[in-house]
PDB file of C-alpha atoms in Angstrom:
ATOM      1  CA  MET K   1      -5.916  46.382 -32.804  1.00  0.00           C
ATOM      2  CA  LYS K   2      -3.385  43.802 -34.058  1.00  0.00           C
ATOM      3  CA  ILE K   3      -1.757  43.622 -31.394  1.00  0.00           C
ATOM      4  CA  CYS K   4      -5.256  42.767 -29.369  1.00  0.00           C
ATOM      5  CA  MET K   5      -6.328  40.832 -32.111  1.00  0.00           C
ATOM      6  CA  VAL K   6      -3.278  38.981 -31.509  1.00  0.00           C
ATOM      7  CA  MET K   7      -2.817  38.638 -27.564  1.00  0.00           C
ATOM      8  CA  MET K   8      -6.920  37.375 -28.030  1.00  0.00           C
ATOM      9  CA  SER K   9      -6.070  34.493 -29.974  1.00  0.00           C
ATOM     10  CA  PHE K  10      -3.129  33.349 -28.151  1.00  0.00           C
ATOM     11  CA  VAL K  11      -5.297  33.426 -24.929  1.00  0.00           C
ATOM     12  CA  SER K  12      -7.934  31.652 -27.166  1.00  0.00           C
ATOM     13  CA  ALA K  13      -5.101  29.284 -28.126  1.00  0.00           C
ATOM     14  CA  VAL K  14      -3.951  28.396 -24.662  1.00  0.00           C
ATOM     15  CA  LEU K  15      -7.682  28.057 -23.518  1.00  0.00           C
ATOM     16  CA  LEU K  16      -8.021  25.698 -26.039  1.00  0.00           C
ATOM     17  CA  LEU K  17      -5.139  23.730 -25.563  1.00  0.00           C
ATOM     18  CA  THR K  18      -6.269  23.462 -21.568  1.00  0.00           C
ATOM     19  CA  GLY K  19      -9.071  22.577 -22.325  1.00  0.00           C
ATOM     20  CA  CYS K  20      -8.138  19.526 -24.306  1.00  0.00           C
ATOM     21  CA  ARG K  21      -5.931  18.375 -21.407  1.00  0.00           C
ATOM     22  CA  SER K  22      -6.898  15.225 -20.191  1.00  0.00           C
ATOM     23  CA  THR K  23      -5.804  12.879 -16.817  1.00  0.00           C
ATOM     24  CA  THR K  24      -5.866   9.204 -17.546  1.00  0.00           C
ATOM     25  CA  THR K  25      -6.809   6.845 -14.825  1.00  0.00           C
ATOM     26  CA  THR K  26      -4.469   3.233 -13.817  1.00  0.00           C
ATOM     27  CA  ILE K  27      -6.029   0.877 -11.892  1.00  0.00           C
ATOM     28  CA  TYR K  28      -2.894  -0.872  -9.839  1.00  0.00           C
ATOM     29  CA  ASP K  29      -2.482  -3.926  -6.935  1.00  0.00           C
ATOM     30  CA  PRO K  30      -0.010  -1.885  -4.101  1.00  0.00           C
ATOM     31  CA  GLY K  31       0.898  -4.796  -2.697  1.00  0.00           C
ATOM     32  CA  THR K  32       2.277  -6.099  -5.701  1.00  0.00           C
ATOM     33  CA  THR K  33       2.577  -2.789  -7.730  1.00  0.00           C
ATOM     34  CA  ALA K  34       5.648  -0.289  -6.701  1.00  0.00           C
ATOM     35  CA  VAL K  35       5.059   3.091  -7.891  1.00  0.00           C
ATOM     36  CA  ASN K  36       8.284   5.090  -6.544  1.00  0.00           C
ATOM     37  CA  ILE K  37       5.649   8.653  -5.449  1.00  0.00           C
ATOM     38  CA  ARG K  38       7.458  10.164  -2.712  1.00  0.00           C
ATOM     39  CA  HIS K  39       5.497  12.686  -0.596  1.00  0.00           C
ATOM     40  CA  ASP K  40       7.865  14.943   1.387  1.00  0.00           C
ATOM     41  CA  GLN K  41       5.048  15.158   4.739  1.00  0.00           C
ATOM     42  CA  SER K  42       3.900  12.111   4.430  1.00  0.00           C
ATOM     43  CA  VAL K  43       4.053   7.877   4.322  1.00  0.00           C
ATOM     44  CA  SER K  44       2.571   5.656   1.069  1.00  0.00           C
ATOM     45  CA  SER K  45       0.733   2.384   1.593  1.00  0.00           C
ATOM     46  CA  GLU K  46       3.312   1.513  -0.778  1.00  0.00           C
ATOM     47  CA  GLU K  47       5.947   1.959   2.270  1.00  0.00           C
ATOM     48  CA  PHE K  48       3.903   0.863   4.367  1.00  0.00           C
ATOM     49  CA  ARG K  49       3.099  -2.324   3.596  1.00  0.00           C
ATOM     50  CA  GLN K  50       7.152  -2.623   2.493  1.00  0.00           C
ATOM     51  CA  VAL K  51       8.024  -2.363   6.695  1.00  0.00           C
ATOM     52  CA  ALA K  52       5.383  -4.076   7.265  1.00  0.00           C
ATOM     53  CA  VAL K  53       5.958  -7.670   5.826  1.00  0.00           C
ATOM     54  CA  ALA K  54       9.959  -7.388   6.695  1.00  0.00           C
ATOM     55  CA  ALA K  55       9.142  -5.970  10.266  1.00  0.00           C
ATOM     56  CA  VAL K  56       7.325  -9.251  10.904  1.00  0.00           C
ATOM     57  CA  ASN K  57       9.561 -11.921   8.362  1.00  0.00           C
ATOM     58  CA  SER K  58      12.588 -10.208  11.206  1.00  0.00           C
ATOM     59  CA  ALA K  59      10.297 -11.263  14.345  1.00  0.00           C
ATOM     60  CA  MET K  60       9.772 -14.608  13.385  1.00  0.00           C
ATOM     61  CA  THR K  61      12.397 -15.384  11.777  1.00  0.00           C
ATOM     62  CA  ASN K  62      14.496 -14.309  15.043  1.00  0.00           C
ATOM     63  CA  ALA K  63      16.741 -16.157  17.331  1.00  0.00           C
ATOM     64  CA  ARG K  64      15.871 -14.257  20.645  1.00  0.00           C
ATOM     65  CA  PHE K  65      12.016 -14.821  19.830  1.00  0.00           C
ATOM     66  CA  ASN K  66      12.755 -18.135  18.506  1.00  0.00           C
ATOM     67  CA  THR K  67      13.976 -19.995  21.746  1.00  0.00           C
ATOM     68  CA  PHE K  68      10.760 -17.801  23.461  1.00  0.00           C
ATOM     69  CA  LEU K  69       8.739 -19.903  21.438  1.00  0.00           C
ATOM     70  CA  ARG K  70      10.246 -23.034  22.698  1.00  0.00           C
ATOM     71  CA  LYS K  71      10.012 -22.209  26.440  1.00  0.00           C
ATOM     72  CA  TYR K  72       6.444 -20.766  26.293  1.00  0.00           C
ATOM     73  CA  LYS K  73       5.956 -24.118  24.706  1.00  0.00           C
ATOM     74  CA  LYS K  74       7.235 -26.339  27.738  1.00  0.00           C
ATOM     75  CA  GLU K  75       5.801 -23.776  30.358  1.00  0.00           C
ATOM     76  CA  GLN K  76       2.703 -24.637  28.304  1.00  0.00           C
ATOM     77  CA  ASN K  77       3.242 -28.299  28.351  1.00  0.00           C
ATOM     78  CA  ASP K  78       1.668 -28.038  24.559  1.00  0.00           C
ATOM     79  CA  PRO K  79       4.311 -28.567  21.309  1.00  0.00           C
ATOM     80  CA  ASP K  80       0.673 -26.407  19.582  1.00  0.00           C
ATOM     81  CA  ALA K  81       1.337 -23.290  22.206  1.00  0.00           C
ATOM     82  CA  ILE K  82       0.793 -20.196  20.244  1.00  0.00           C
ATOM     83  CA  PRO K  83       1.310 -17.003  22.514  1.00  0.00           C
ATOM     84  CA  VAL K  84      -0.588 -14.155  22.299  1.00  0.00           C
ATOM     85  CA  LEU K  85       0.368 -11.163  20.897  1.00  0.00           C
ATOM     86  CA  LYS K  86      -1.021  -6.945  22.301  1.00  0.00           C
ATOM     87  CA  LEU K  87      -0.528  -5.655  19.134  1.00  0.00           C
ATOM     88  CA  ASP K  88      -0.180  -1.422  19.678  1.00  0.00           C
ATOM     89  CA  LYS K  89      -1.134   1.378  17.244  1.00  0.00           C
ATOM     90  CA  VAL K  90       1.778   2.838  15.782  1.00  0.00           C
ATOM     91  CA  VAL K  91       2.800   5.799  17.032  1.00  0.00           C
ATOM     92  CA  ASN K  92       2.607   8.987  14.276  1.00  0.00           C
ATOM     93  CA  ASP K  93       5.790  10.655  15.013  1.00  0.00           C
ATOM     94  CA  THR K  94       5.963  12.274  11.428  1.00  0.00           C
ATOM     95  CA  ASP K  95       5.334  16.236  10.673  1.00  0.00           C
ATOM     96  CA  ASP K  96       2.404  14.860   9.290  1.00  0.00           C
ATOM     97  CA  PRO K  97      -0.597  15.029  12.166  1.00  0.00           C
ATOM     98  CA  ASP K  98      -2.806  13.493   9.320  1.00  0.00           C
ATOM     99  CA  LEU K  99      -1.301  10.392   8.636  1.00  0.00           C
ATOM    100  CA  ASN K 100      -3.290   7.648   8.939  1.00  0.00           C
ATOM    101  CA  VAL K 101      -1.507   4.453  11.334  1.00  0.00           C
ATOM    102  CA  GLY K 102      -4.401   2.983  11.296  1.00  0.00           C
ATOM    103  CA  GLU K 103      -3.389   1.524   7.378  1.00  0.00           C
ATOM    104  CA  MET K 104      -0.119   0.259   9.185  1.00  0.00           C
ATOM    105  CA  THR K 105      -1.509  -0.994  12.031  1.00  0.00           C
ATOM    106  CA  ASP K 106      -3.593  -3.350  10.095  1.00  0.00           C
ATOM    107  CA  MET K 107      -0.866  -4.605   7.735  1.00  0.00           C
ATOM    108  CA  ILE K 108       1.041  -6.183  10.590  1.00  0.00           C
ATOM    109  CA  ASN K 109      -1.897  -6.813  12.581  1.00  0.00           C
ATOM    110  CA  GLU K 110      -2.668  -9.229   8.915  1.00  0.00           C
ATOM    111  CA  ALA K 111       0.832 -10.100   8.511  1.00  0.00           C
ATOM    112  CA  LEU K 112       1.663 -11.359  11.913  1.00  0.00           C
ATOM    113  CA  LEU K 113      -1.836 -13.964  12.056  1.00  0.00           C
ATOM    114  CA  ASN K 114      -0.315 -14.798   8.644  1.00  0.00           C
ATOM    115  CA  ALA K 115       3.092 -15.877  10.004  1.00  0.00           C
ATOM    116  CA  GLY K 116       0.597 -18.268  12.071  1.00  0.00           C
ATOM    117  CA  LYS K 117       4.067 -18.453  15.375  1.00  0.00           C
ATOM    118  CA  VAL K 118       1.749 -15.657  17.563  1.00  0.00           C
ATOM    119  CA  ASP K 119      -2.587 -14.591  17.898  1.00  0.00           C
ATOM    120  CA  VAL K 120      -3.205 -10.908  18.389  1.00  0.00           C
ATOM    121  CA  THR K 121      -5.723 -10.287  21.018  1.00  0.00           C
ATOM    122  CA  MET K 122      -9.182  -8.380  19.973  1.00  0.00           C
ATOM    123  CA  ALA K 123      -9.449  -7.828  23.650  1.00  0.00           C
ATOM    124  CA  GLU K 124      -6.554  -5.855  25.050  1.00  0.00           C
ATOM    125  CA  GLY K 125      -4.581  -3.015  23.208  1.00  0.00           C
ATOM    126  CA  THR K 126      -5.677  -0.984  19.748  1.00  0.00           C
ATOM    127  CA  GLY K 127      -7.359  -4.355  18.186  1.00  0.00           C
ATOM    128  CA  ARG K 128      -9.806  -3.915  21.420  1.00  0.00           C
ATOM    129  CA  SER K 129     -13.099  -5.369  20.126  1.00  0.00           C
ATOM    130  CA  LYS K 130     -15.830  -3.742  22.081  1.00  0.00           C
ATOM    131  CA  SER K 131     -18.202  -6.431  19.857  1.00  0.00           C
ATOM    132  CA  ILE K 132     -16.568  -8.743  21.712  1.00  0.00           C
ATOM    133  CA  ALA K 133     -17.000  -6.937  25.474  1.00  0.00           C
ATOM    134  CA  ALA K 134     -20.896  -6.872  24.191  1.00  0.00           C
ATOM    135  CA  SER K 135     -21.182 -10.228  23.621  1.00  0.00           C
ATOM    136  CA  ARG K 136     -19.850 -11.185  26.645  1.00  0.00           C
ATOM    137  CA  ASP K 137     -22.444  -9.392  28.154  1.00  0.00           C
ATOM    138  CA  LEU K 138     -25.206 -11.996  26.826  1.00  0.00           C
ATOM    139  CA  GLU K 139     -25.283 -14.034  30.416  1.00  0.00           C
ATOM    140  CA  ASP K 140     -28.000 -12.945  32.494  1.00  0.00           C
ATOM    141  CA  ASP K 141     -30.636 -12.226  28.962  1.00  0.00           C
ATOM    142  CA  GLU K 142     -33.023 -15.758  29.200  1.00  0.00           C
ATOM    143  CA  ASN K 143     -33.082 -15.273  24.872  1.00  0.00           C
ATOM    144  CA  PHE K 144     -29.963 -16.762  24.315  1.00  0.00           C
ATOM    145  CA  ASP K 145     -29.017 -20.084  24.556  1.00  0.00           C
ATOM    146  CA  GLN K 146     -26.690 -20.016  28.226  1.00  0.00           C
ATOM    147  CA  LYS K 147     -24.454 -22.751  26.594  1.00  0.00           C
ATOM    148  CA  THR K 148     -23.786 -20.786  23.998  1.00  0.00           C
ATOM    149  CA  VAL K 149     -22.842 -17.960  26.021  1.00  0.00           C
ATOM    150  CA  ALA K 150     -18.692 -16.814  26.858  1.00  0.00           C
ATOM    151  CA  ARG K 151     -18.417 -17.685  29.729  1.00  0.00           C
ATOM    152  CA  ARG K 152     -16.355 -15.955  32.107  1.00  0.00           C
ATOM    153  CA  GLY K 153     -12.344 -16.365  33.118  1.00  0.00           C
ATOM    154  CA  THR K 154     -12.032 -17.628  29.258  1.00  0.00           C
ATOM    155  CA  LEU K 155     -10.468 -14.736  27.631  1.00  0.00           C
ATOM    156  CA  GLN K 156      -6.725 -14.930  27.131  1.00  0.00           C
ATOM    157  CA  ALA K 157      -4.916 -12.076  28.316  1.00  0.00           C
ATOM    158  CA  ALA K 158      -1.201 -10.897  25.921  1.00  0.00           C
ATOM    159  CA  ARG K 159       2.237 -12.317  27.108  1.00  0.00           C
ATOM    160  CA  LEU K 160       3.729 -10.069  24.380  1.00  0.00           C
ATOM    161  CA  VAL K 161       3.613  -6.819  23.598  1.00  0.00           C
ATOM    162  CA  LEU K 162       4.730  -5.013  20.328  1.00  0.00           C
ATOM    163  CA  ARG K 163       5.151  -0.967  19.691  1.00  0.00           C
ATOM    164  CA  PRO K 164       5.404   0.291  16.410  1.00  0.00           C
ATOM    165  CA  LYS K 165       6.531   3.855  15.954  1.00  0.00           C
ATOM    166  CA  VAL K 166       7.282   6.290  12.581  1.00  0.00           C
ATOM    167  CA  THR K 167       9.807   9.104  12.711  1.00  0.00           C
ATOM    168  CA  SER K 168      10.823  11.661   9.969  1.00  0.00           C
ATOM    169  CA  ASN K 169      13.261  13.732   9.841  1.00  0.00           C
ATOM    170  CA  THR K 170      14.192  16.215   6.137  1.00  0.00           C
ATOM    171  CA  VAL K 171      17.029  18.319   5.702  1.00  0.00           C
ATOM    172  CA  SER K 172      17.978  20.028   3.140  1.00  0.00           C
ATOM    173  CA  ASP K 173      21.089  21.267   1.342  1.00  0.00           C
ATOM    174  CA  GLY K 174      21.347  24.625  -1.263  1.00  0.00           C
ATOM    175  CA  GLY K 175      18.975  22.887  -3.791  1.00  0.00           C
ATOM    176  CA  LYS K 176      18.674  19.362  -2.478  1.00  0.00           C
ATOM    177  CA  LYS K 177      16.534  17.688  -0.567  1.00  0.00           C
ATOM    178  CA  ALA K 178      16.903  14.816   1.880  1.00  0.00           C
ATOM    179  CA  VAL K 179      13.477  13.233   3.175  1.00  0.00           C
ATOM    180  CA  VAL K 180      13.885  10.239   5.681  1.00  0.00           C
ATOM    181  CA  ARG K 181      11.239   8.239   7.414  1.00  0.00           C
ATOM    182  CA  THR K 182      12.409   5.961   9.604  1.00  0.00           C
ATOM    183  CA  PHE K 183      10.420   3.010  10.808  1.00  0.00           C
ATOM    184  CA  VAL K 184      10.974   1.641  14.684  1.00  0.00           C
ATOM    185  CA  MET K 185       9.244  -1.535  16.148  1.00  0.00           C
ATOM    186  CA  ASP K 186       9.889  -3.316  19.164  1.00  0.00           C
ATOM    187  CA  MET K 187       8.379  -6.722  20.901  1.00  0.00           C
ATOM    188  CA  ALA K 188       9.108  -7.609  24.648  1.00  0.00           C
ATOM    189  CA  ASP K 189       7.721 -10.340  27.211  1.00  0.00           C
ATOM    190  CA  ILE K 190       4.907  -8.465  29.120  1.00  0.00           C
ATOM    191  CA  HIS K 191       5.948 -11.522  32.164  1.00  0.00           C
ATOM    192  CA  THR K 192       8.883 -10.088  32.676  1.00  0.00           C
ATOM    193  CA  GLY K 193       9.424  -6.072  30.582  1.00  0.00           C
ATOM    194  CA  LEU K 194      12.091  -7.396  28.614  1.00  0.00           C
ATOM    195  CA  ILE K 195      12.435  -7.026  24.759  1.00  0.00           C
ATOM    196  CA  MET K 196      13.643 -10.053  22.237  1.00  0.00           C
ATOM    197  CA  TRP K 197      13.430  -8.164  19.432  1.00  0.00           C
ATOM    198  CA  LYS K 198      13.599  -4.614  17.997  1.00  0.00           C
ATOM    199  CA  PHE K 199      13.678  -3.913  14.712  1.00  0.00           C
ATOM    200  CA  THR K 200      14.369   0.232  12.603  1.00  0.00           C
ATOM    201  CA  LYS K 201      14.017   0.504   9.057  1.00  0.00           C
ATOM    202  CA  GLN K 202      15.442   3.534   7.610  1.00  0.00           C
ATOM    203  CA  LEU K 203      13.036   4.683   4.020  1.00  0.00           C
ATOM    204  CA  GLY K 204      14.252   7.957   2.327  1.00  0.00           C
ATOM    205  CA  PHE K 205      14.682   9.860  -0.910  1.00  0.00           C
ATOM    206  CA  MET K 206      16.072  12.548  -2.403  1.00  0.00           C
ATOM    207  CA  ARG K 207      14.624  15.758  -4.369  1.00  0.00           C
ATOM    208  CA  GLU K 208      16.720  18.584  -6.393  1.00  0.00           C
ATOM    209  CA  ARG K 209      14.996  21.844  -6.745  1.00  0.00           C
ATOM    210  CA  ASN K 210      13.313  23.095 -10.167  1.00  0.00           C
ATOM    211  CA  THR K 211      13.546  25.810 -11.519  1.00  0.00           C
ATOM    212  CA  PHE K 212       9.811  26.667  -9.574  1.00  0.00           C
ATOM    213  CA  GLY K 213      11.022  25.421  -6.372  1.00  0.00           C
ATOM    214  CA  TRP K 214       9.951  22.400  -4.423  1.00  0.00           C
TER     215      TRP K 214
END
């Protein structure tokens, strides 16, 4: 009887402590704050943003890219000419089939526009907008002032294409596990098919096994 009472008291104490446990929520800006939280099979917004910014900075300062820009301005006979770039959707070759690669695509898009050296098209590639096509179908609609309707032959085709990809690799050795994510991007001139810039960045972390496993 005494044993049962002791056990019941112990269980009640555990339940009481569990019930008193609280959760604290902290709001932070992922663009400026590094929380360094890593997951074996997924990629964080923090990693996406870090790579997107580093990649675009690398591309915009690349010698071959800037040589292309100078030649392009001469071709167009316009010192202010800016080439149009088609941004492909980030390819997901990681262990997480549900990885939100659209988030990284948007971050690359933003970084490219902020750099001011290329225009990103919404008429081609992953950024293609159905609303642009719909707006151009107003040519025969008498309800619209035809002087304001987009004419045929005004869309600009892309001169450059940017292809991003992310892969992952996990290696275990005894009580340690190393997880590495590799981000690869390349930019090519569509007219020649030649790659003018390539970027590879790896982000990894190591996890040690605890008493209860990984």
